[in-house]
Amino acid sequence: MRMDVKEMLLKYALFNQWAHGRLLDAIGELSADQQHAIVPSSFNSIYKTVFHVWGAESLWLGRFNLAPVKINGDPFNESMEDLSTALKSIDQLWVEWVESKEDHQLAQKLHYHNTAGLAFYQSYDLLLHHIFNHSTYHNGQIVTMLRALGVTKIPATDFAAWTFLPV
């Protein structure tokens, strides 16, 4: 059975939302000190990594909606609870964005400028793959950071775990 582009991207959007929810629940169990502890990675704390993911998803959603977003500073004042709420909200907006499109719309190209001001031209479907892959990449970093902090109860966030059906 062939899956259309919208159906596949909607699955990725829902998977992204599910994985973030599982990780944010685990992060919510940590103390504020653990959430902000320095752990070597691309971004040197769990908070900064989640903030980066939220920021990237926010920037891309603004581009997709032709309403560019600028993020100056930390609007959450280092509150993981507020940041988690914001990431869950942006994840829901991605699900709704994909749900609102048809295959032919997802194949259309977006003209946009990156944060350095360089112009690009790419189809929505490939950009969505990038956005959800980007989140998955950083989710793996968060899992490693949780382990480095001594957390042993790590939620499964693999795509296969999301798709498993009960026997």
Short mmCIF file of N, CA and C in Angstrom, two decimals, residues 4-111:
data_model
loop_
_atom_site.label_atom_id
_atom_site.label_comp_id
_atom_site.label_asym_id
_atom_site.label_seq_id
_atom_site.Cartn_x
_atom_site.Cartn_y
_atom_site.Cartn_z
N ASP A 4 0.69 8.43 0.76
CA ASP A 4 0.91 9.72 0.10
C ASP A 4 1.83 10.59 0.96
N VAL A 5 2.32 11.65 0.36
CA VAL A 5 3.30 12.52 1.02
C VAL A 5 2.71 13.13 2.28
N LYS A 6 1.50 13.63 2.19
CA LYS A 6 0.87 14.24 3.36
C LYS A 6 0.77 13.24 4.51
N GLU A 7 0.33 12.03 4.21
CA GLU A 7 0.17 11.02 5.25
C GLU A 7 1.51 10.72 5.93
N MET A 8 2.56 10.60 5.14
CA MET A 8 3.89 10.32 5.70
C MET A 8 4.36 11.49 6.57
N LEU A 9 4.22 12.70 6.06
CA LEU A 9 4.69 13.86 6.83
C LEU A 9 3.84 14.08 8.08
N LEU A 10 2.57 13.76 8.00
CA LEU A 10 1.73 13.86 9.20
C LEU A 10 2.20 12.84 10.24
N LYS A 11 2.58 11.65 9.79
CA LYS A 11 3.13 10.67 10.73
C LYS A 11 4.40 11.21 11.39
N TYR A 12 5.26 11.84 10.61
CA TYR A 12 6.48 12.43 11.19
C TYR A 12 6.15 13.54 12.18
N ALA A 13 5.17 14.37 11.85
CA ALA A 13 4.78 15.45 12.75
C ALA A 13 4.24 14.89 14.07
N LEU A 14 3.40 13.85 13.96
CA LEU A 14 2.84 13.22 15.16
C LEU A 14 3.91 12.50 15.96
N PHE A 15 4.83 11.84 15.26
CA PHE A 15 5.95 11.18 15.94
C PHE A 15 6.81 12.22 16.67
N ASN A 16 7.11 13.32 16.03
CA ASN A 16 7.89 14.40 16.63
C ASN A 16 7.22 14.89 17.92
N GLN A 17 5.92 15.08 17.86
CA GLN A 17 5.15 15.53 19.01
C GLN A 17 5.21 14.49 20.14
N TRP A 18 5.05 13.23 19.79
CA TRP A 18 5.08 12.14 20.77
C TRP A 18 6.45 12.04 21.44
N ALA A 19 7.52 12.05 20.63
CA ALA A 19 8.88 11.92 21.18
C ALA A 19 9.20 13.09 22.10
N HIS A 20 8.86 14.29 21.67
CA HIS A 20 9.10 15.44 22.53
C HIS A 20 8.33 15.32 23.84
N GLY A 21 7.09 14.90 23.75
CA GLY A 21 6.29 14.75 24.97
C GLY A 21 6.93 13.79 25.95
N ARG A 22 7.42 12.66 25.46
CA ARG A 22 8.07 11.67 26.33
C ARG A 22 9.34 12.24 26.96
N LEU A 23 10.13 12.91 26.15
CA LEU A 23 11.37 13.49 26.70
C LEU A 23 11.06 14.62 27.68
N LEU A 24 10.09 15.47 27.35
CA LEU A 24 9.76 16.58 28.24
C LEU A 24 9.21 16.06 29.57
N ASP A 25 8.48 14.96 29.54
CA ASP A 25 8.01 14.36 30.80
C ASP A 25 9.20 13.92 31.65
N ALA A 26 10.18 13.27 31.02
CA ALA A 26 11.37 12.83 31.76
C ALA A 26 12.17 14.02 32.28
N ILE A 27 12.30 15.04 31.46
CA ILE A 27 13.03 16.25 31.87
C ILE A 27 12.32 16.95 33.01
N GLY A 28 10.99 16.91 32.99
CA GLY A 28 10.20 17.53 34.05
C GLY A 28 10.42 16.90 35.42
N GLU A 29 10.91 15.67 35.43
CA GLU A 29 11.20 14.98 36.69
C GLU A 29 12.53 15.42 37.29
N LEU A 30 13.34 16.12 36.51
CA LEU A 30 14.66 16.57 36.99
C LEU A 30 14.54 17.85 37.80
N SER A 31 15.53 18.10 38.62
CA SER A 31 15.60 19.38 39.32
C SER A 31 16.01 20.46 38.33
N ALA A 32 15.77 21.70 38.67
CA ALA A 32 16.20 22.82 37.82
C ALA A 32 17.71 22.79 37.62
N ASP A 33 18.44 22.42 38.67
CA ASP A 33 19.90 22.32 38.55
C ASP A 33 20.29 21.28 37.50
N GLN A 34 19.61 20.14 37.47
CA GLN A 34 19.91 19.11 36.48
C GLN A 34 19.52 19.58 35.07
N GLN A 35 18.40 20.27 34.96
CA GLN A 35 17.96 20.76 33.65
C GLN A 35 18.94 21.76 33.05
N HIS A 36 19.65 22.47 33.91
CA HIS A 36 20.58 23.51 33.46
C HIS A 36 22.05 23.10 33.64
N ALA A 37 22.29 21.88 34.10
CA ALA A 37 23.66 21.41 34.34
C ALA A 37 24.45 21.41 33.04
N ILE A 38 25.72 21.74 33.14
CA ILE A 38 26.61 21.71 31.98
C ILE A 38 26.93 20.25 31.64
N VAL A 39 26.54 19.87 30.42
CA VAL A 39 26.81 18.53 29.90
C VAL A 39 27.33 18.74 28.48
N PRO A 40 28.54 18.28 28.18
CA PRO A 40 29.09 18.52 26.83
C PRO A 40 28.18 17.98 25.73
N SER A 41 27.85 18.84 24.79
CA SER A 41 27.03 18.49 23.64
C SER A 41 27.02 19.70 22.71
N SER A 42 26.21 19.66 21.68
CA SER A 42 26.10 20.81 20.78
C SER A 42 25.67 22.05 21.55
N PHE A 43 24.74 21.88 22.45
CA PHE A 43 24.30 22.92 23.37
C PHE A 43 24.53 22.33 24.75
N ASN A 44 25.18 23.07 25.63
CA ASN A 44 25.76 22.45 26.81
C ASN A 44 24.84 22.25 28.02
N SER A 45 23.56 22.16 27.79
CA SER A 45 22.63 21.75 28.85
C SER A 45 21.36 21.23 28.19
N ILE A 46 20.61 20.49 28.96
CA ILE A 46 19.34 20.00 28.44
C ILE A 46 18.45 21.18 28.10
N TYR A 47 18.39 22.17 28.97
CA TYR A 47 17.56 23.34 28.73
C TYR A 47 17.94 24.02 27.41
N LYS A 48 19.23 24.25 27.21
CA LYS A 48 19.67 24.93 25.99
C LYS A 48 19.38 24.11 24.74
N THR A 49 19.43 22.79 24.86
CA THR A 49 19.13 21.93 23.72
C THR A 49 17.65 21.99 23.38
N VAL A 50 16.80 21.90 24.39
CA VAL A 50 15.35 22.01 24.16
C VAL A 50 15.02 23.40 23.62
N PHE A 51 15.67 24.42 24.17
CA PHE A 51 15.45 25.79 23.69
C PHE A 51 15.81 25.90 22.21
N HIS A 52 16.92 25.30 21.82
CA HIS A 52 17.33 25.32 20.42
C HIS A 52 16.29 24.65 19.52
N VAL A 53 15.77 23.50 19.94
CA VAL A 53 14.76 22.79 19.16
C VAL A 53 13.51 23.66 19.03
N TRP A 54 13.05 24.23 20.14
CA TRP A 54 11.89 25.12 20.10
C TRP A 54 12.15 26.29 19.16
N GLY A 55 13.33 26.89 19.27
CA GLY A 55 13.67 28.03 18.43
C GLY A 55 13.67 27.68 16.96
N ALA A 56 14.28 26.55 16.62
CA ALA A 56 14.34 26.13 15.22
C ALA A 56 12.94 25.85 14.68
N GLU A 57 12.12 25.12 15.45
CA GLU A 57 10.77 24.83 14.99
C GLU A 57 9.95 26.11 14.85
N SER A 58 10.17 27.06 15.75
CA SER A 58 9.45 28.34 15.69
C SER A 58 9.86 29.14 14.46
N LEU A 59 11.18 29.19 14.20
CA LEU A 59 11.67 29.92 13.02
C LEU A 59 11.11 29.33 11.73
N TRP A 60 11.14 27.99 11.63
CA TRP A 60 10.64 27.35 10.43
C TRP A 60 9.14 27.55 10.27
N LEU A 61 8.39 27.45 11.34
CA LEU A 61 6.94 27.65 11.24
C LEU A 61 6.65 29.07 10.78
N GLY A 62 7.40 30.04 11.30
CA GLY A 62 7.24 31.42 10.84
C GLY A 62 7.51 31.55 9.36
N ARG A 63 8.57 30.91 8.89
CA ARG A 63 8.88 30.94 7.45
C ARG A 63 7.75 30.30 6.65
N PHE A 64 7.28 29.15 7.10
CA PHE A 64 6.22 28.44 6.37
C PHE A 64 4.94 29.29 6.31
N ASN A 65 4.67 30.02 7.36
CA ASN A 65 3.45 30.85 7.42
C ASN A 65 3.69 32.25 6.86
N LEU A 66 4.87 32.46 6.27
CA LEU A 66 5.24 33.76 5.70
C LEU A 66 5.14 34.88 6.73
N ALA A 67 5.47 34.55 7.96
CA ALA A 67 5.48 35.50 9.07
C ALA A 67 6.75 35.26 9.87
N PRO A 68 7.91 35.69 9.31
CA PRO A 68 9.19 35.40 9.96
C PRO A 68 9.22 35.79 11.43
N VAL A 69 9.90 34.96 12.20
CA VAL A 69 10.02 35.11 13.65
C VAL A 69 11.45 35.47 13.99
N LYS A 70 11.62 36.40 14.91
CA LYS A 70 12.95 36.70 15.45
C LYS A 70 12.91 36.36 16.94
N ILE A 71 13.88 35.61 17.39
CA ILE A 71 13.95 35.24 18.80
C ILE A 71 15.12 35.99 19.40
N ASN A 72 14.81 36.87 20.32
CA ASN A 72 15.84 37.64 21.00
C ASN A 72 15.85 37.25 22.47
N GLY A 73 16.94 36.66 22.90
CA GLY A 73 17.03 36.25 24.30
C GLY A 73 16.16 35.05 24.60
N ASP A 74 15.92 34.86 25.88
CA ASP A 74 15.14 33.71 26.36
C ASP A 74 13.81 34.21 26.92
N PRO A 75 12.72 34.08 26.16
CA PRO A 75 11.42 34.56 26.66
C PRO A 75 10.88 33.74 27.83
N PHE A 76 11.54 32.62 28.15
CA PHE A 76 11.06 31.74 29.22
C PHE A 76 11.81 31.95 30.53
N ASN A 77 12.79 32.86 30.53
CA ASN A 77 13.58 33.14 31.73
C ASN A 77 14.10 31.87 32.39
N GLU A 78 14.59 30.95 31.56
CA GLU A 78 15.18 29.68 32.01
C GLU A 78 14.20 28.75 32.71
N SER A 79 12.90 28.95 32.48
CA SER A 79 11.88 28.07 33.06
C SER A 79 11.64 26.89 32.11
N MET A 80 12.05 25.71 32.51
CA MET A 80 11.83 24.52 31.70
C MET A 80 10.34 24.26 31.54
N GLU A 81 9.56 24.54 32.57
CA GLU A 81 8.12 24.32 32.48
C GLU A 81 7.51 25.17 31.36
N ASP A 82 7.88 26.44 31.31
CA ASP A 82 7.36 27.33 30.27
C ASP A 82 7.88 26.94 28.89
N LEU A 83 9.15 26.57 28.81
CA LEU A 83 9.74 26.14 27.55
C LEU A 83 9.06 24.86 27.06
N SER A 84 8.81 23.92 27.96
CA SER A 84 8.13 22.68 27.59
C SER A 84 6.74 22.96 27.03
N THR A 85 6.02 23.84 27.67
CA THR A 85 4.68 24.21 27.19
C THR A 85 4.77 24.81 25.79
N ALA A 86 5.77 25.65 25.57
CA ALA A 86 5.94 26.28 24.26
C ALA A 86 6.31 25.26 23.19
N LEU A 87 7.18 24.31 23.51
CA LEU A 87 7.55 23.29 22.52
C LEU A 87 6.35 22.40 22.20
N LYS A 88 5.58 22.03 23.21
CA LYS A 88 4.38 21.23 22.96
C LYS A 88 3.40 22.00 22.07
N SER A 89 3.31 23.29 22.28
CA SER A 89 2.42 24.12 21.48
C SER A 89 2.88 24.19 20.03
N ILE A 90 4.16 24.40 19.81
CA ILE A 90 4.68 24.50 18.44
C ILE A 90 4.57 23.14 17.74
N ASP A 91 4.76 22.06 18.47
CA ASP A 91 4.59 20.73 17.88
C ASP A 91 3.15 20.53 17.42
N GLN A 92 2.19 20.99 18.19
CA GLN A 92 0.78 20.88 17.80
C GLN A 92 0.51 21.73 16.55
N LEU A 93 1.13 22.91 16.49
CA LEU A 93 0.96 23.76 15.31
C LEU A 93 1.53 23.09 14.06
N TRP A 94 2.62 22.34 14.20
CA TRP A 94 3.16 21.60 13.06
C TRP A 94 2.18 20.53 12.59
N VAL A 95 1.60 19.80 13.53
CA VAL A 95 0.61 18.78 13.17
C VAL A 95 -0.53 19.44 12.39
N GLU A 96 -1.04 20.54 12.91
CA GLU A 96 -2.14 21.24 12.26
C GLU A 96 -1.73 21.78 10.90
N TRP A 97 -0.50 22.27 10.78
CA TRP A 97 -0.03 22.82 9.50
C TRP A 97 -0.03 21.72 8.45
N VAL A 98 0.54 20.57 8.79
CA VAL A 98 0.60 19.46 7.82
C VAL A 98 -0.82 18.98 7.50
N GLU A 99 -1.67 18.87 8.51
CA GLU A 99 -3.05 18.41 8.28
C GLU A 99 -3.80 19.32 7.30
N SER A 100 -3.45 20.60 7.29
CA SER A 100 -4.17 21.57 6.46
C SER A 100 -3.74 21.57 5.00
N LYS A 101 -2.74 20.77 4.65
CA LYS A 101 -2.20 20.78 3.28
C LYS A 101 -2.57 19.52 2.51
N GLU A 102 -2.46 19.64 1.19
CA GLU A 102 -2.63 18.51 0.29
C GLU A 102 -1.26 18.20 -0.32
N ASP A 103 -1.13 17.02 -0.91
CA ASP A 103 0.15 16.61 -1.48
C ASP A 103 0.74 17.66 -2.42
N HIS A 104 -0.08 18.20 -3.32
CA HIS A 104 0.44 19.16 -4.30
C HIS A 104 0.96 20.43 -3.61
N GLN A 105 0.37 20.82 -2.50
CA GLN A 105 0.85 22.00 -1.77
C GLN A 105 2.19 21.70 -1.09
N LEU A 106 2.35 20.48 -0.62
CA LEU A 106 3.60 20.10 0.05
C LEU A 106 4.76 20.01 -0.93
N ALA A 107 4.46 19.84 -2.20
CA ALA A 107 5.51 19.78 -3.23
C ALA A 107 5.92 21.17 -3.71
N GLN A 108 5.15 22.18 -3.35
CA GLN A 108 5.49 23.55 -3.76
C GLN A 108 6.76 24.01 -3.04
N LYS A 109 7.38 25.01 -3.61
CA LYS A 109 8.65 25.48 -3.06
C LYS A 109 8.45 26.76 -2.25
N LEU A 110 9.25 26.87 -1.22
CA LEU A 110 9.25 28.04 -0.35
C LEU A 110 10.52 28.85 -0.63
N HIS A 111 10.35 30.13 -0.84
CA HIS A 111 11.48 31.05 -0.92
C HIS A 111 11.65 31.62 0.49
#
